[in-house]
């Protein structure tokens, strides 16, 4: 198996970086653009496995997409809500956004669509989305035990009307229904059934819909959504740098006591994960917000108690920082991340223990008690975030080796190159 030895730095890390485009924004904008009237041009779009499988799937559905890797732009020629191809088989690797968004999107078409992915995808629940679609007149079924993919959608368009949707496993079920709903035969009302995890991602979905011409009525608590019938409109649309990816560089500053500036993000970002900086501030770091950039300056780190339900993609990053604090850190409110690319509580706990820390695994999170650290060979479980976050301790701890580093290609193919560039600039 391929390995990557992390380069240890001798002192505070310093530099600037601009992560690639947001995966979450890129895939949401791709869906809106595919359904829109007219042409859309996405600039600074992410080029990664997750976006490639989304683009490939849209092309198989008959949507024309031109990719210009030179300037990281995409041209999408929308279908006006009428999918050109019928009864298509789609393969989505391990991209949760792709299978969940497209399961709702193909319901607008005609015929039987089958969506499948990697082995891990067949363990990731999707039944709550299918239950929501059923209430809107769509017959769909999951073929694996526990309501997991492959998925068969017997499509004849969305009827519209009222549906209750659970959001305690993934907010992507709700986002998928929201994105498709304007093309239903009648207006759609979606009511949240129980708690909603990762609320900022639903707000991001609403913002993308608004930018493409559909205004959704919803109370502040996101408990109910009124989606009118309408059509997205093609446009030029710039994709922000990925805030989840930025968290690794903010964490690098915290761990090394350095200063790292991430370009392209600020307090007004559409992405909720910029709130990761608030966690670092609570731990003692200095956070500076500029015009189109955020800087983190590392300071002595203190443990915190953090509910990361809203920004759960940063759990592994905060856990890596917590190894260097002077007191324990508790991460809670994230039981749903056991259903991600891997069990991001249980498997994270196992890998953190390899560094020498005391880890108390809990049903909805973990408690990290720092201890003297040592090098370790870290398994990634084919989870891109495991690879990127657990490389960070290697900036200060010699002998950290990451197995299967190419798993970062899912969302950030150039991660190790960018991290090493910062380390080299420092030295």
C-alpha positions as a printed Julia matrix, in Angstrom:
427×3 Matrix{Float64}:
   0.0    0.0     0.0
   1.22   3.49   -0.84
   2.56   5.53    2.09
   3.31   9.18    2.72
   5.79  10.3     5.4
   4.8   13.7     6.78
   7.53  16.33    6.76
   8.18  17.61   10.29
   8.89  21.34   10.66
  11.34  22.74   13.19
   9.29  25.74   14.26
   6.18  27.81   13.59
   4.64  27.36   10.15
   4.08  30.55    8.16
   2.55  31.2     4.77
  -0.49  31.68    2.59
  -2.64  29.13    0.78
  -5.78  29.05   -1.35
  -7.52  25.66   -1.16
  -9.39  24.36   -4.22
 -13.07  25.11   -4.76
 -15.7   23.88   -2.34
 -16.95  20.38   -3.11
 -20.28  21.15   -1.49
 -20.8   24.31   -3.52
 -19.52  22.77   -6.75
 -21.9   19.8    -6.61
 -24.89  21.93   -5.59
 -24.19  24.41   -8.38
 -23.77  21.55  -10.87
 -27.25  20.23  -10.05
 -28.86  23.66  -10.32
 -27.0   24.37  -13.57
 -27.99  20.99  -15.04
 -31.68  21.72  -14.41
 -31.5   25.38  -15.45
 -32.61  27.12  -18.61
 -29.54  28.18  -20.56
 -25.8   27.97  -20.03
 -23.95  28.22  -16.73
 -20.25  28.85  -16.3
 -18.76  27.77  -12.98
 -15.37  29.27  -12.17
 -12.86  28.01   -9.59
 -14.79  24.74   -9.47
 -13.29  21.8    -7.62
 -11.66  19.1    -9.73
 -11.72  15.91   -7.67
 -13.22  12.43   -7.57
 -16.47  13.65   -6.02
 -17.04  16.31   -8.68
 -15.87  14.03  -11.51
 -18.47  11.4   -10.66
 -21.15  14.11  -10.46
 -20.17  15.45  -13.9
 -19.94  11.96  -15.39
 -23.4   11.13  -14.05
 -24.92  14.33  -15.44
 -23.39  13.59  -18.85
 -24.9   10.09  -18.77
 -28.26  11.74  -18.09
 -27.81  13.77  -21.27
 -26.54  17.06  -19.83
 -23.75  18.67  -21.85
 -20.77  19.66  -19.67
 -17.54  21.17  -20.96
 -14.54  20.99  -18.62
 -11.62  23.42  -18.92
  -8.99  22.14  -16.46
  -6.67  25.01  -17.35
  -8.72  27.65  -15.55
 -10.81  25.23  -13.42
 -14.03  26.25  -15.12
 -17.09  24.27  -16.21
 -19.73  25.05  -18.81
 -23.07  23.36  -18.24
 -25.89  23.49  -20.75
 -29.06  23.07  -18.71
 -32.02  20.9   -19.68
 -34.78  23.13  -18.33
 -35.87  20.41  -15.94
 -36.41  17.8   -18.68
 -33.78  15.07  -18.45
 -32.82  14.03  -21.99
 -31.95  10.39  -21.24
 -34.16   7.78  -19.64
 -33.5    4.6   -17.61
 -29.82   5.26  -16.96
 -27.4    3.42  -14.66
 -25.16   5.75  -12.62
 -22.0    4.91  -10.68
 -21.06   7.43   -7.99
 -17.99   5.9    -6.26
 -18.26   7.0    -2.6
 -19.72  10.46   -3.17
 -22.6   10.99   -0.77
 -23.62  14.32   -2.28
 -23.77  12.78   -5.75
 -25.95   9.79   -4.94
 -28.3   11.76   -2.69
 -28.7   14.77   -4.97
 -29.08  12.66   -8.1
 -31.55  10.24   -6.53
 -33.88  13.22   -6.16
 -32.94  14.7    -9.54
 -33.64  11.54  -11.58
 -37.11  11.41  -10.06
 -37.87  14.3   -12.44
 -37.15  12.04  -15.41
 -38.84   9.09  -17.06
 -37.99   5.41  -16.66
 -36.04   3.34  -14.14
 -32.73   4.75  -12.9
 -30.21   2.73  -10.88
 -27.59   4.44   -8.72
 -24.74   2.49   -7.15
 -21.28   3.14   -5.78
 -18.31   1.75   -3.9
 -18.55  -0.93   -1.23
 -18.74   1.66    1.55
 -21.59   3.42   -0.28
 -23.63   0.24    0.11
 -23.38   0.76    3.87
 -24.44   4.43    3.88
 -28.16   4.97    4.61
 -30.46   6.56    2.02
 -33.89   5.27    3.06
 -34.94   8.59    4.62
 -34.56  10.25    1.22
 -36.56   7.51   -0.48
 -39.31   7.92    2.12
 -39.45  11.62    1.32
 -39.65  10.93   -2.4
 -42.46   8.41   -1.84
 -44.57  11.13   -0.22
 -44.06  13.22   -3.36
 -45.27  10.42   -5.65
 -42.0    8.67   -6.53
 -41.51   4.9    -6.29
 -37.94   4.16   -5.2
 -36.24   1.36   -3.33
 -32.89   0.55   -1.75
 -31.42  -2.84   -2.61
 -28.97  -3.29    0.31
 -29.95  -4.11    3.9
 -30.71  -1.18    6.17
 -32.04   1.02    3.39
 -28.68   1.47    1.67
 -27.71   1.69   -2.04
 -27.92   0.53   -4.76
 -31.06   2.59   -5.39
 -33.74   2.01   -7.99
 -35.89   5.02   -8.88
 -38.99   4.38  -11.0
 -39.38   7.89  -12.29
 -42.36   9.65  -13.81
 -41.79  13.13  -12.43
 -42.35  14.63   -8.99
 -46.01  15.02   -8.06
 -45.35  17.72   -5.49
 -47.29  18.38   -2.33
 -46.26  17.83    1.29
 -43.56  15.57    2.69
 -41.91  15.02    6.04
 -38.16  14.45    5.89
 -35.78  13.21    8.56
 -32.49  15.03    8.85
 -30.77  13.36   11.79
 -28.53  11.07    9.68
 -27.63  13.48    6.87
 -28.73  16.92    5.76
 -28.06  15.81    2.18
 -31.45  14.06    2.02
 -33.18  17.39    2.57
 -30.83  19.25    0.24
 -31.45  16.76   -2.57
 -35.23  17.2    -2.29
 -34.9   20.98   -2.11
 -32.78  21.15   -5.28
 -35.25  19.06   -7.32
 -38.48  20.48   -5.86
 -38.95  23.53   -8.14
 -39.61  21.14  -11.04
 -42.43  19.22   -9.38
 -45.9   19.3   -10.92
 -47.17  21.29   -7.93
 -45.5   23.43   -5.25
 -43.67  21.43   -2.59
 -43.77  21.81    1.17
 -41.08  19.98    3.1
 -41.39  19.6     6.86
 -38.48  18.53    9.01
 -39.22  15.41   11.05
 -36.99  15.63   14.13
 -33.55  17.24   14.49
 -31.43  18.4    11.57
 -27.67  17.8    11.5
 -25.24  20.06    9.63
 -27.67  22.98    9.32
 -25.15  25.24    7.53
 -25.18  22.87    4.54
 -28.95  23.3     4.15
 -28.49  27.08    4.3
 -25.86  26.69    1.59
 -28.37  24.78   -0.55
 -30.95  27.54   -0.1
 -28.34  30.15   -1.04
 -27.4   28.31   -4.24
 -31.09  27.93   -5.17
 -31.6   31.64   -4.57
 -28.55  32.52   -6.68
 -29.98  30.45   -9.54
 -33.42  32.07   -9.28
 -35.53  30.08   -6.79
 -36.47  31.68   -3.47
 -37.51  29.2    -0.77
 -39.61  30.33    2.18
 -38.4   28.92    5.49
 -38.36  29.97    9.15
 -35.06  30.65   10.87
 -35.05  27.22   12.52
 -35.3   25.45    9.14
 -38.25  23.37   10.3
 -40.37  23.86    7.17
 -39.75  24.83    3.54
 -42.12  26.2     0.9
 -40.67  25.65   -2.57
 -42.52  27.28   -5.48
 -42.66  25.83   -8.96
 -40.1   27.51  -11.14
 -36.91  27.17  -13.12
 -33.27  27.82  -12.38
 -31.55  30.25  -14.73
 -28.09  29.7   -16.15
 -25.48  32.22  -15.05
 -21.82  32.81  -14.3
 -21.09  31.51  -10.81
 -17.85  31.61   -8.82
 -17.09  28.79   -6.37
 -15.53  29.68   -3.02
 -12.45  27.81   -1.78
 -13.39  24.81    0.32
 -13.77  25.81    3.98
 -13.48  22.2     5.19
 -10.14  21.94    3.38
  -9.1   25.3     4.83
  -9.53  23.86    8.32
  -6.39  21.75    7.86
  -4.24  24.82    7.26
  -5.82  26.75   10.12
  -5.07  23.71   12.29
  -1.48  23.61   11.01
  -0.97  27.15   12.31
  -2.45  26.17   15.67
  -0.36  23.01   16.04
   2.96  24.65   15.12
   2.34  28.01   16.79
   2.63  29.66   13.37
   0.6   31.97   11.17
  -1.29  30.75    8.1
  -3.55  32.86    5.9
  -6.23  31.21    3.77
  -7.24  33.27    0.76
 -10.75  33.44   -0.65
 -12.75  33.01    2.57
 -14.06  35.49    5.13
 -16.84  35.93    7.7
 -19.44  36.17    4.91
 -18.63  32.79    3.37
 -21.57  30.58    2.38
 -19.83  27.67    4.09
 -20.5   27.03    7.74
 -17.13  25.36    8.29
 -15.43  28.75    8.59
 -16.79  28.52   12.16
 -13.95  26.08   12.82
 -11.91  29.21   13.45
 -14.16  29.99   16.42
 -13.11  26.66   17.96
  -9.44  27.56   17.5
 -10.08  30.95   19.08
 -11.64  29.23   22.09
  -8.54  27.06   22.33
  -6.37  30.19   22.52
  -5.44  31.02   18.92
  -5.71  34.47   17.41
  -8.05  34.67   14.41
  -7.88  37.65   12.05
 -10.61  38.26    9.47
  -9.68  40.34    6.45
 -11.23  41.24    3.12
 -11.36  37.88    1.37
  -8.94  36.13    3.73
  -8.71  34.61    7.19
  -5.51  34.23    9.22
  -4.93  32.02   12.23
  -2.03  32.69   14.57
  -1.09  29.83   16.85
  -0.91  30.36   20.59
  -0.66  27.94   23.56
  -3.61  25.59   23.2
  -6.22  24.77   25.83
  -8.83  22.02   25.72
 -12.46  22.91   25.04
 -15.92  21.37   25.07
 -17.27  21.66   21.51
 -20.61  20.72   19.96
 -19.62  20.23   16.31
 -23.02  19.12   15.01
 -23.19  22.08   12.61
 -19.62  21.68   11.32
 -19.11  17.94   11.64
 -16.67  17.72    8.7
 -14.11  19.39   10.97
 -14.3   16.81   13.78
 -11.12  15.04   12.72
  -9.29  18.35   12.29
 -10.18  19.55   15.78
  -9.21  16.16   17.19
  -5.73  16.53   15.66
  -5.32  19.97   17.26
  -6.59  18.65   20.61
  -3.57  16.33   20.83
  -1.42  19.42   21.49
  -3.59  21.15   24.09
  -2.74  21.43   27.78
  -6.05  19.89   28.91
  -8.73  17.51   27.58
 -11.05  18.36   24.67
 -14.57  16.99   24.33
 -16.23  16.74   20.92
 -19.95  15.98   20.98
 -23.17  16.19   18.99
 -21.83  14.23   16.01
 -23.3   10.73   16.25
 -24.28  10.98   12.57
 -20.65  10.96   11.38
 -20.48   7.22   12.05
 -22.31   6.94    8.69
 -19.81   8.94    6.62
 -17.0    7.58    4.43
 -16.0    5.62    7.52
 -17.03   5.56   11.17
 -15.54   8.95   11.97
 -15.88   8.39   15.72
 -14.78   4.8    16.23
 -12.04   4.71   13.62
 -10.84   8.2    14.53
 -10.51   7.1    18.17
  -8.46   4.07   17.11
  -6.01   6.16   15.08
  -5.64   8.93   17.69
  -4.63   6.31   20.27
  -1.7    5.37   18.01
  -0.15   8.77   18.76
  -0.25   8.04   22.51
  -3.28  10.1    23.55
  -5.99   8.83   25.9
  -9.27   8.63   23.98
 -12.71   8.09   25.47
 -15.04   7.09   22.65
 -18.67   8.07   23.2
 -21.87   7.47   21.26
 -21.95  11.01   19.87
 -18.29  11.99   19.97
 -15.09  11.54   21.95
 -12.93  13.02   24.7
  -9.24  13.53   23.94
  -6.78  13.73   26.82
  -3.31  14.78   25.63
  -0.3   12.64   26.53
   3.32  12.62   25.26
   3.07  11.92   21.54
   5.08   9.65   19.28
   5.13   8.72   15.61
   2.58   6.34   14.15
   1.47   4.71   10.94
  -2.06   5.92   10.35
  -4.78   3.99    8.52
  -7.16   6.13    6.48
 -10.08   3.73    5.87
 -10.4    5.25    2.37
 -11.57   8.44    4.08
 -10.04  11.62    2.65
 -10.58  13.56    5.89
  -8.8   10.92    7.96
  -5.74  11.25    5.73
  -5.62  15.05    5.75
  -6.42  15.68    9.4
  -4.16  13.01   10.88
  -1.22  14.11    8.77
  -1.18  17.35   10.79
   0.38  15.95   13.99
   3.31  14.93   11.81
   4.24  18.61   11.45
   5.52  18.41   15.04
   5.85  14.68   15.75
   8.52  12.78   13.78
   7.67   9.42   12.27
   4.07  10.0    11.17
   3.2    7.97    8.08
  -0.14   8.12    6.26
  -1.33   4.96    4.5
  -3.18   5.29    1.19
  -2.58   9.05    0.83
  -4.25   9.05   -2.59
  -7.61   8.89   -0.83
  -7.35  12.7    -0.66
  -8.2   12.73   -4.38
 -11.85  12.5    -3.32
 -11.91  16.22   -2.52
  -8.35  17.63   -2.5
  -5.9   15.91   -4.89
  -3.12  18.43   -4.18
  -3.37  18.44   -0.39
   0.03  16.95    0.46
   1.72  19.11   -2.17
   0.21  22.27   -0.66
   1.04  21.21    2.9
   4.63  20.46    1.97
   4.91  23.76    0.11
   4.03  25.57    3.34
   6.52  23.45    5.28
   9.26  24.08    2.71
   8.6   27.83    2.7
   8.97  27.78    6.48
  12.27  25.93    6.43
